[in-house]
Amino acid sequence: MSCSARLQLDTFTEERLMRRLLQIAFLTACISSTVGCFVPLYSPKPERRIQQLLYTSEDLRAFVDEWERFWLMDQPSHLTPIRTHGGIL
């Protein structure tokens, strides 16, 4: 096999490998973005689904509180040496 033929063969296999990896990455991205469509996110039973929705909404509410606490946006300010109410009375 000549050197140029071998170089073309190596280039061809590298292109096939890269194309296959990109296809797998694209397929993985498509499948992972459909979570909740193929596999239901919540239970089909109404009682269990309500409990799951309540837990989810409670988690989201708690996340907002934690976010404000992390950025020191909650009242009163944690930087003051004297504890004050911080709100309008």
PDB file of N, CA and C in Angstrom:
ATOM      1  N   MET A   1       0.851  -1.165   0.000  1.00  0.00           N
ATOM      2  CA  MET A   1       0.000   0.000   0.000  1.00  0.00           C
ATOM      3  C   MET A   1       0.902   1.235   0.000  1.00  0.00           C
ATOM      4  N   SER A   2       0.583   2.168  -0.865  1.00  0.00           N
ATOM      5  CA  SER A   2       1.424   3.364  -0.954  1.00  0.00           C
ATOM      6  C   SER A   2       1.135   4.297   0.210  1.00  0.00           C
ATOM      7  N   CYS A   3       2.040   5.228   0.379  1.00  0.00           N
ATOM      8  CA  CYS A   3       1.935   6.175   1.509  1.00  0.00           C
ATOM      9  C   CYS A   3       0.709   7.070   1.357  1.00  0.00           C
ATOM     10  N   SER A   4       0.429   7.543   0.150  1.00  0.00           N
ATOM     11  CA  SER A   4      -0.725   8.428  -0.053  1.00  0.00           C
ATOM     12  C   SER A   4      -2.038   7.665   0.144  1.00  0.00           C
ATOM     13  N   ALA A   5      -2.082   6.408  -0.273  1.00  0.00           N
ATOM     14  CA  ALA A   5      -3.292   5.601  -0.076  1.00  0.00           C
ATOM     15  C   ALA A   5      -3.519   5.344   1.408  1.00  0.00           C
ATOM     16  N   ARG A   6      -2.444   5.094   2.130  1.00  0.00           N
ATOM     17  CA  ARG A   6      -2.565   4.864   3.571  1.00  0.00           C
ATOM     18  C   ARG A   6      -3.018   6.142   4.287  1.00  0.00           C
ATOM     19  N   LEU A   7      -2.504   7.292   3.847  1.00  0.00           N
ATOM     20  CA  LEU A   7      -2.897   8.571   4.437  1.00  0.00           C
ATOM     21  C   LEU A   7      -4.376   8.837   4.186  1.00  0.00           C
ATOM     22  N   GLN A   8      -4.851   8.518   2.975  1.00  0.00           N
ATOM     23  CA  GLN A   8      -6.264   8.700   2.673  1.00  0.00           C
ATOM     24  C   GLN A   8      -7.120   7.767   3.522  1.00  0.00           C
ATOM     25  N   LEU A   9      -6.682   6.556   3.718  1.00  0.00           N
ATOM     26  CA  LEU A   9      -7.426   5.597   4.527  1.00  0.00           C
ATOM     27  C   LEU A   9      -7.492   6.056   5.982  1.00  0.00           C
ATOM     28  N   ASP A  10      -6.378   6.547   6.526  1.00  0.00           N
ATOM     29  CA  ASP A  10      -6.363   7.050   7.903  1.00  0.00           C
ATOM     30  C   ASP A  10      -7.282   8.255   8.047  1.00  0.00           C
ATOM     31  N   THR A  11      -7.243   9.158   7.067  1.00  0.00           N
ATOM     32  CA  THR A  11      -8.102  10.336   7.110  1.00  0.00           C
ATOM     33  C   THR A  11      -9.567   9.923   7.049  1.00  0.00           C
ATOM     34  N   PHE A  12      -9.870   8.934   6.192  1.00  0.00           N
ATOM     35  CA  PHE A  12     -11.246   8.459   6.060  1.00  0.00           C
ATOM     36  C   PHE A  12     -11.745   7.859   7.368  1.00  0.00           C
ATOM     37  N   THR A  13     -10.931   7.045   8.024  1.00  0.00           N
ATOM     38  CA  THR A  13     -11.363   6.433   9.283  1.00  0.00           C
ATOM     39  C   THR A  13     -11.490   7.470  10.386  1.00  0.00           C
ATOM     40  N   GLU A  14     -10.632   8.478  10.393  1.00  0.00           N
ATOM     41  CA  GLU A  14     -10.754   9.548  11.383  1.00  0.00           C
ATOM     42  C   GLU A  14     -12.033  10.340  11.160  1.00  0.00           C
ATOM     43  N   GLU A  15     -12.370  10.589   9.902  1.00  0.00           N
ATOM     44  CA  GLU A  15     -13.610  11.307   9.606  1.00  0.00           C
ATOM     45  C   GLU A  15     -14.825  10.493  10.037  1.00  0.00           C
ATOM     46  N   ARG A  16     -14.796   9.191   9.780  1.00  0.00           N
ATOM     47  CA  ARG A  16     -15.906   8.335  10.204  1.00  0.00           C
ATOM     48  C   ARG A  16     -16.035   8.320  11.720  1.00  0.00           C
ATOM     49  N   LEU A  17     -14.913   8.247  12.409  1.00  0.00           N
ATOM     50  CA  LEU A  17     -14.930   8.239  13.868  1.00  0.00           C
ATOM     51  C   LEU A  17     -15.482   9.554  14.411  1.00  0.00           C
ATOM     52  N   MET A  18     -15.022  10.674  13.855  1.00  0.00           N
ATOM     53  CA  MET A  18     -15.498  11.977  14.319  1.00  0.00           C
ATOM     54  C   MET A  18     -16.990  12.146  14.010  1.00  0.00           C
ATOM     55  N   ARG A  19     -17.406  11.716  12.834  1.00  0.00           N
ATOM     56  CA  ARG A  19     -18.821  11.807  12.475  1.00  0.00           C
ATOM     57  C   ARG A  19     -19.664  10.962  13.422  1.00  0.00           C
ATOM     58  N   ARG A  20     -19.187   9.768  13.754  1.00  0.00           N
ATOM     59  CA  ARG A  20     -19.913   8.883  14.664  1.00  0.00           C
ATOM     60  C   ARG A  20     -20.005   9.499  16.065  1.00  0.00           C
ATOM     61  N   LEU A  21     -18.916  10.095  16.533  1.00  0.00           N
ATOM     62  CA  LEU A  21     -18.937  10.737  17.853  1.00  0.00           C
ATOM     63  C   LEU A  21     -19.902  11.914  17.879  1.00  0.00           C
ATOM     64  N   LEU A  22     -19.927  12.703  16.821  1.00  0.00           N
ATOM     65  CA  LEU A  22     -20.865  13.826  16.756  1.00  0.00           C
ATOM     66  C   LEU A  22     -22.310  13.338  16.703  1.00  0.00           C
ATOM     67  N   GLN A  23     -22.559  12.261  15.987  1.00  0.00           N
ATOM     68  CA  GLN A  23     -23.906  11.696  15.940  1.00  0.00           C
ATOM     69  C   GLN A  23     -24.340  11.201  17.315  1.00  0.00           C
ATOM     70  N   ILE A  24     -23.447  10.546  18.014  1.00  0.00           N
ATOM     71  CA  ILE A  24     -23.765  10.053  19.358  1.00  0.00           C
ATOM     72  C   ILE A  24     -24.010  11.220  20.309  1.00  0.00           C
ATOM     73  N   ALA A  25     -23.199  12.266  20.215  1.00  0.00           N
ATOM     74  CA  ALA A  25     -23.389  13.439  21.074  1.00  0.00           C
ATOM     75  C   ALA A  25     -24.722  14.116  20.773  1.00  0.00           C
ATOM     76  N   PHE A  26     -25.072  14.235  19.500  1.00  0.00           N
ATOM     77  CA  PHE A  26     -26.345  14.851  19.120  1.00  0.00           C
ATOM     78  C   PHE A  26     -27.520  14.012  19.607  1.00  0.00           C
ATOM     79  N   LEU A  27     -27.434  12.705  19.441  1.00  0.00           N
ATOM     80  CA  LEU A  27     -28.496  11.815  19.896  1.00  0.00           C
ATOM     81  C   LEU A  27     -28.646  11.872  21.418  1.00  0.00           C
ATOM     82  N   THR A  28     -27.542  11.918  22.124  1.00  0.00           N
ATOM     83  CA  THR A  28     -27.584  12.023  23.585  1.00  0.00           C
ATOM     84  C   THR A  28     -28.229  13.334  24.018  1.00  0.00           C
ATOM     85  N   ALA A  29     -27.890  14.428  23.346  1.00  0.00           N
ATOM     86  CA  ALA A  29     -28.488  15.724  23.677  1.00  0.00           C
ATOM     87  C   ALA A  29     -29.988  15.718  23.414  1.00  0.00           C
ATOM     88  N   CYS A  30     -30.405  15.116  22.317  1.00  0.00           N
ATOM     89  CA  CYS A  30     -31.837  15.050  22.003  1.00  0.00           C
ATOM     90  C   CYS A  30     -32.596  14.200  23.011  1.00  0.00           C
ATOM     91  N   ILE A  31     -32.038  13.072  23.367  1.00  0.00           N
ATOM     92  CA  ILE A  31     -32.723  12.176  24.301  1.00  0.00           C
ATOM     93  C   ILE A  31     -32.758  12.775  25.704  1.00  0.00           C
ATOM     94  N   SER A  32     -31.683  13.404  26.124  1.00  0.00           N
ATOM     95  CA  SER A  32     -31.652  13.954  27.481  1.00  0.00           C
ATOM     96  C   SER A  32     -32.546  15.177  27.621  1.00  0.00           C
ATOM     97  N   SER A  33     -32.863  15.844  26.520  1.00  0.00           N
ATOM     98  CA  SER A  33     -33.728  17.022  26.611  1.00  0.00           C
ATOM     99  C   SER A  33     -35.202  16.647  26.651  1.00  0.00           C
ATOM    100  N   THR A  34     -35.545  15.390  26.457  1.00  0.00           N
ATOM    101  CA  THR A  34     -36.943  14.974  26.454  1.00  0.00           C
ATOM    102  C   THR A  34     -37.334  14.260  27.736  1.00  0.00           C
ATOM    103  N   VAL A  35     -36.615  14.477  28.809  1.00  0.00           N
ATOM    104  CA  VAL A  35     -36.980  13.848  30.073  1.00  0.00           C
ATOM    105  C   VAL A  35     -38.330  14.407  30.494  1.00  0.00           C
ATOM    106  N   GLY A  36     -39.251  13.552  30.818  1.00  0.00           N
ATOM    107  CA  GLY A  36     -40.597  13.969  31.151  1.00  0.00           C
ATOM    108  C   GLY A  36     -41.561  13.721  30.008  1.00  0.00           C
ATOM    109  N   CYS A  37     -41.066  13.484  28.813  1.00  0.00           N
ATOM    110  CA  CYS A  37     -41.934  13.159  27.681  1.00  0.00           C
ATOM    111  C   CYS A  37     -42.064  11.647  27.536  1.00  0.00           C
ATOM    112  N   PHE A  38     -40.944  10.955  27.390  1.00  0.00           N
ATOM    113  CA  PHE A  38     -40.983   9.494  27.283  1.00  0.00           C
ATOM    114  C   PHE A  38     -41.188   8.863  28.656  1.00  0.00           C
ATOM    115  N   VAL A  39     -40.468   9.343  29.629  1.00  0.00           N
ATOM    116  CA  VAL A  39     -40.587   8.859  30.998  1.00  0.00           C
ATOM    117  C   VAL A  39     -41.315   9.945  31.786  1.00  0.00           C
ATOM    118  N   PRO A  40     -42.511   9.671  32.294  1.00  0.00           N
ATOM    119  CA  PRO A  40     -43.270  10.709  32.994  1.00  0.00           C
ATOM    120  C   PRO A  40     -42.526  11.214  34.229  1.00  0.00           C
ATOM    121  N   LEU A  41     -42.609  12.512  34.440  1.00  0.00           N
ATOM    122  CA  LEU A  41     -41.933  13.123  35.573  1.00  0.00           C
ATOM    123  C   LEU A  41     -42.705  12.872  36.869  1.00  0.00           C
ATOM    124  N   TYR A  42     -44.035  12.867  36.782  1.00  0.00           N
ATOM    125  CA  TYR A  42     -44.870  12.682  37.966  1.00  0.00           C
ATOM    126  C   TYR A  42     -45.700  11.408  37.837  1.00  0.00           C
ATOM    127  N   SER A  43     -46.174  10.928  38.951  1.00  0.00           N
ATOM    128  CA  SER A  43     -46.959   9.697  39.006  1.00  0.00           C
ATOM    129  C   SER A  43     -48.325   9.892  38.335  1.00  0.00           C
ATOM    130  N   PRO A  44     -48.891   8.839  37.742  1.00  0.00           N
ATOM    131  CA  PRO A  44     -50.230   8.962  37.160  1.00  0.00           C
ATOM    132  C   PRO A  44     -51.347   8.946  38.210  1.00  0.00           C
ATOM    133  N   LYS A  45     -51.043   8.495  39.427  1.00  0.00           N
ATOM    134  CA  LYS A  45     -52.054   8.492  40.484  1.00  0.00           C
ATOM    135  C   LYS A  45     -52.258   9.919  40.990  1.00  0.00           C
ATOM    136  N   PRO A  46     -53.501  10.393  41.062  1.00  0.00           N
ATOM    137  CA  PRO A  46     -53.739  11.790  41.468  1.00  0.00           C
ATOM    138  C   PRO A  46     -53.209  12.129  42.860  1.00  0.00           C
ATOM    139  N   GLU A  47     -53.382  11.240  43.819  1.00  0.00           N
ATOM    140  CA  GLU A  47     -52.940  11.544  45.189  1.00  0.00           C
ATOM    141  C   GLU A  47     -51.421  11.686  45.251  1.00  0.00           C
ATOM    142  N   ARG A  48     -50.744  10.748  44.614  1.00  0.00           N
ATOM    143  CA  ARG A  48     -49.268  10.775  44.613  1.00  0.00           C
ATOM    144  C   ARG A  48     -48.744  11.967  43.816  1.00  0.00           C
ATOM    145  N   ARG A  49     -49.414  12.297  42.691  1.00  0.00           N
ATOM    146  CA  ARG A  49     -48.991  13.418  41.863  1.00  0.00           C
ATOM    147  C   ARG A  49     -49.121  14.738  42.623  1.00  0.00           C
ATOM    148  N   ILE A  50     -50.205  14.899  43.378  1.00  0.00           N
ATOM    149  CA  ILE A  50     -50.376  16.125  44.166  1.00  0.00           C
ATOM    150  C   ILE A  50     -49.267  16.241  45.199  1.00  0.00           C
ATOM    151  N   GLN A  51     -48.927  15.143  45.849  1.00  0.00           N
ATOM    152  CA  GLN A  51     -47.838  15.163  46.830  1.00  0.00           C
ATOM    153  C   GLN A  51     -46.516  15.538  46.161  1.00  0.00           C
ATOM    154  N   GLN A  52     -46.250  14.979  44.986  1.00  0.00           N
ATOM    155  CA  GLN A  52     -45.012  15.297  44.272  1.00  0.00           C
ATOM    156  C   GLN A  52     -44.986  16.764  43.844  1.00  0.00           C
ATOM    157  N   LEU A  53     -46.114  17.287  43.379  1.00  0.00           N
ATOM    158  CA  LEU A  53     -46.178  18.695  42.974  1.00  0.00           C
ATOM    159  C   LEU A  53     -45.980  19.620  44.168  1.00  0.00           C
ATOM    160  N   LEU A  54     -46.543  19.241  45.315  1.00  0.00           N
ATOM    161  CA  LEU A  54     -46.341  20.054  46.518  1.00  0.00           C
ATOM    162  C   LEU A  54     -44.878  20.059  46.936  1.00  0.00           C
ATOM    163  N   TYR A  55     -44.245  18.899  46.886  1.00  0.00           N
ATOM    164  CA  TYR A  55     -42.823  18.836  47.225  1.00  0.00           C
ATOM    165  C   TYR A  55     -41.994  19.677  46.264  1.00  0.00           C
ATOM    166  N   THR A  56     -42.311  19.605  44.979  1.00  0.00           N
ATOM    167  CA  THR A  56     -41.561  20.375  43.983  1.00  0.00           C
ATOM    168  C   THR A  56     -41.729  21.866  44.210  1.00  0.00           C
ATOM    169  N   SER A  57     -42.965  22.316  44.435  1.00  0.00           N
ATOM    170  CA  SER A  57     -43.182  23.747  44.638  1.00  0.00           C
ATOM    171  C   SER A  57     -42.526  24.219  45.938  1.00  0.00           C
ATOM    172  N   GLU A  58     -42.526  23.372  46.958  1.00  0.00           N
ATOM    173  CA  GLU A  58     -41.866  23.733  48.214  1.00  0.00           C
ATOM    174  C   GLU A  58     -40.357  23.831  48.028  1.00  0.00           C
ATOM    175  N   ASP A  59     -39.795  22.924  47.231  1.00  0.00           N
ATOM    176  CA  ASP A  59     -38.360  22.984  46.947  1.00  0.00           C
ATOM    177  C   ASP A  59     -38.001  24.252  46.188  1.00  0.00           C
ATOM    178  N   LEU A  60     -38.834  24.633  45.219  1.00  0.00           N
ATOM    179  CA  LEU A  60     -38.567  25.851  44.452  1.00  0.00           C
ATOM    180  C   LEU A  60     -38.671  27.091  45.338  1.00  0.00           C
ATOM    181  N   ARG A  61     -39.650  27.097  46.259  1.00  0.00           N
ATOM    182  CA  ARG A  61     -39.782  28.227  47.173  1.00  0.00           C
ATOM    183  C   ARG A  61     -38.565  28.319  48.084  1.00  0.00           C
ATOM    184  N   ALA A  62     -38.113  27.191  48.573  1.00  0.00           N
ATOM    185  CA  ALA A  62     -36.942  27.182  49.445  1.00  0.00           C
ATOM    186  C   ALA A  62     -35.688  27.602  48.690  1.00  0.00           C
ATOM    187  N   PHE A  63     -35.616  27.276  47.402  1.00  0.00           N
ATOM    188  CA  PHE A  63     -34.456  27.675  46.603  1.00  0.00           C
ATOM    189  C   PHE A  63     -34.359  29.193  46.497  1.00  0.00           C
ATOM    190  N   VAL A  64     -35.492  29.865  46.321  1.00  0.00           N
ATOM    191  CA  VAL A  64     -35.478  31.330  46.238  1.00  0.00           C
ATOM    192  C   VAL A  64     -34.989  31.918  47.558  1.00  0.00           C
ATOM    193  N   ASP A  65     -35.446  31.369  48.675  1.00  0.00           N
ATOM    194  CA  ASP A  65     -34.979  31.853  49.974  1.00  0.00           C
ATOM    195  C   ASP A  65     -33.479  31.640  50.143  1.00  0.00           C
ATOM    196  N   GLU A  66     -32.988  30.484  49.739  1.00  0.00           N
ATOM    197  CA  GLU A  66     -31.552  30.219  49.842  1.00  0.00           C
ATOM    198  C   GLU A  66     -30.747  31.132  48.925  1.00  0.00           C
ATOM    199  N   TRP A  67     -31.275  31.408  47.741  1.00  0.00           N
ATOM    200  CA  TRP A  67     -30.593  32.291  46.791  1.00  0.00           C
ATOM    201  C   TRP A  67     -30.471  33.699  47.377  1.00  0.00           C
ATOM    202  N   GLU A  68     -31.565  34.214  47.965  1.00  0.00           N
ATOM    203  CA  GLU A  68     -31.522  35.541  48.577  1.00  0.00           C
ATOM    204  C   GLU A  68     -30.584  35.555  49.777  1.00  0.00           C
ATOM    205  N   ARG A  69     -30.568  34.512  50.539  1.00  0.00           N
ATOM    206  CA  ARG A  69     -29.669  34.430  51.694  1.00  0.00           C
ATOM    207  C   ARG A  69     -28.208  34.408  51.236  1.00  0.00           C
ATOM    208  N   PHE A  70     -27.903  33.675  50.157  1.00  0.00           N
ATOM    209  CA  PHE A  70     -26.533  33.592  49.655  1.00  0.00           C
ATOM    210  C   PHE A  70     -26.036  34.954  49.184  1.00  0.00           C
ATOM    211  N   TRP A  71     -26.871  35.711  48.493  1.00  0.00           N
ATOM    212  CA  TRP A  71     -26.474  37.021  47.976  1.00  0.00           C
ATOM    213  C   TRP A  71     -26.756  38.149  48.972  1.00  0.00           C
ATOM    214  N   LEU A  72     -27.128  37.787  50.213  1.00  0.00           N
ATOM    215  CA  LEU A  72     -27.382  38.752  51.294  1.00  0.00           C
ATOM    216  C   LEU A  72     -28.464  39.754  50.914  1.00  0.00           C
ATOM    217  N   MET A  73     -29.522  39.277  50.248  1.00  0.00           N
ATOM    218  CA  MET A  73     -30.630  40.148  49.877  1.00  0.00           C
ATOM    219  C   MET A  73     -31.804  40.013  50.836  1.00  0.00           C
ATOM    220  N   ASP A  74     -31.718  39.110  51.795  1.00  0.00           N
ATOM    221  CA  ASP A  74     -32.823  38.950  52.727  1.00  0.00           C
ATOM    222  C   ASP A  74     -32.723  39.993  53.832  1.00  0.00           C
ATOM    223  N   GLN A  75     -33.809  40.193  54.535  1.00  0.00           N
ATOM    224  CA  GLN A  75     -33.861  41.197  55.594  1.00  0.00           C
ATOM    225  C   GLN A  75     -33.775  40.492  56.940  1.00  0.00           C
ATOM    226  N   PRO A  76     -33.183  41.028  57.929  1.00  0.00           N
ATOM    227  CA  PRO A  76     -32.315  42.205  57.953  1.00  0.00           C
ATOM    228  C   PRO A  76     -30.939  41.872  57.388  1.00  0.00           C
ATOM    229  N   SER A  77     -30.167  42.906  57.142  1.00  0.00           N
ATOM    230  CA  SER A  77     -28.834  42.708  56.586  1.00  0.00           C
ATOM    231  C   SER A  77     -27.954  41.990  57.606  1.00  0.00           C
ATOM    232  N   HIS A  78     -27.170  41.061  57.139  1.00  0.00           N
ATOM    233  CA  HIS A  78     -26.292  40.306  58.026  1.00  0.00           C
ATOM    234  C   HIS A  78     -24.957  41.008  58.234  1.00  0.00           C
ATOM    235  N   LEU A  79     -24.776  42.154  57.606  1.00  0.00           N
ATOM    236  CA  LEU A  79     -23.516  42.870  57.727  1.00  0.00           C
ATOM    237  C   LEU A  79     -23.539  43.913  58.840  1.00  0.00           C
ATOM    238  N   THR A  80     -24.698  44.219  59.394  1.00  0.00           N
ATOM    239  CA  THR A  80     -24.770  45.228  60.446  1.00  0.00           C
ATOM    240  C   THR A  80     -24.382  44.616  61.783  1.00  0.00           C
ATOM    241  N   PRO A  81     -23.634  45.363  62.609  1.00  0.00           N
ATOM    242  CA  PRO A  81     -23.265  44.827  63.923  1.00  0.00           C
ATOM    243  C   PRO A  81     -24.452  44.781  64.881  1.00  0.00           C
ATOM    244  N   ILE A  82     -25.438  45.656  64.683  1.00  0.00           N
ATOM    245  CA  ILE A  82     -26.613  45.699  65.553  1.00  0.00           C
ATOM    246  C   ILE A  82     -27.787  45.103  64.781  1.00  0.00           C
ATOM    247  N   ARG A  83     -28.495  44.189  65.413  1.00  0.00           N
ATOM    248  CA  ARG A  83     -29.637  43.574  64.752  1.00  0.00           C
ATOM    249  C   ARG A  83     -30.788  44.571  64.687  1.00  0.00           C
ATOM    250  N   THR A  84     -31.239  44.841  63.476  1.00  0.00           N
ATOM    251  CA  THR A  84     -32.381  45.732  63.262  1.00  0.00           C
ATOM    252  C   THR A  84     -33.440  44.971  62.493  1.00  0.00           C
ATOM    253  N   HIS A  85     -34.638  45.546  62.478  1.00  0.00           N
ATOM    254  CA  HIS A  85     -35.718  44.887  61.749  1.00  0.00           C
ATOM    255  C   HIS A  85     -35.453  44.933  60.256  1.00  0.00           C
ATOM    256  N   GLY A  86     -35.063  46.094  59.728  1.00  0.00           N
ATOM    257  CA  GLY A  86     -34.708  46.215  58.329  1.00  0.00           C
ATOM    258  C   GLY A  86     -35.867  46.465  57.406  1.00  0.00           C
ATOM    259  N   GLY A  87     -37.069  46.281  57.852  1.00  0.00           N
ATOM    260  CA  GLY A  87     -38.237  46.497  57.005  1.00  0.00           C
ATOM    261  C   GLY A  87     -38.964  47.765  57.408  1.00  0.00           C
ATOM    262  N   ILE A  88     -40.031  48.049  56.711  1.00  0.00           N
ATOM    263  CA  ILE A  88     -40.846  49.229  57.029  1.00  0.00           C
ATOM    264  C   ILE A  88     -41.843  48.822  58.098  1.00  0.00           C
ATOM    265  N   LEU A  89     -41.866  49.572  59.176  1.00  0.00           N
ATOM    266  CA  LEU A  89     -42.789  49.263  60.273  1.00  0.00           C
ATOM    267  C   LEU A  89     -44.048  50.067  60.180  1.00  0.00           C
TER     268      LEU A  89
END
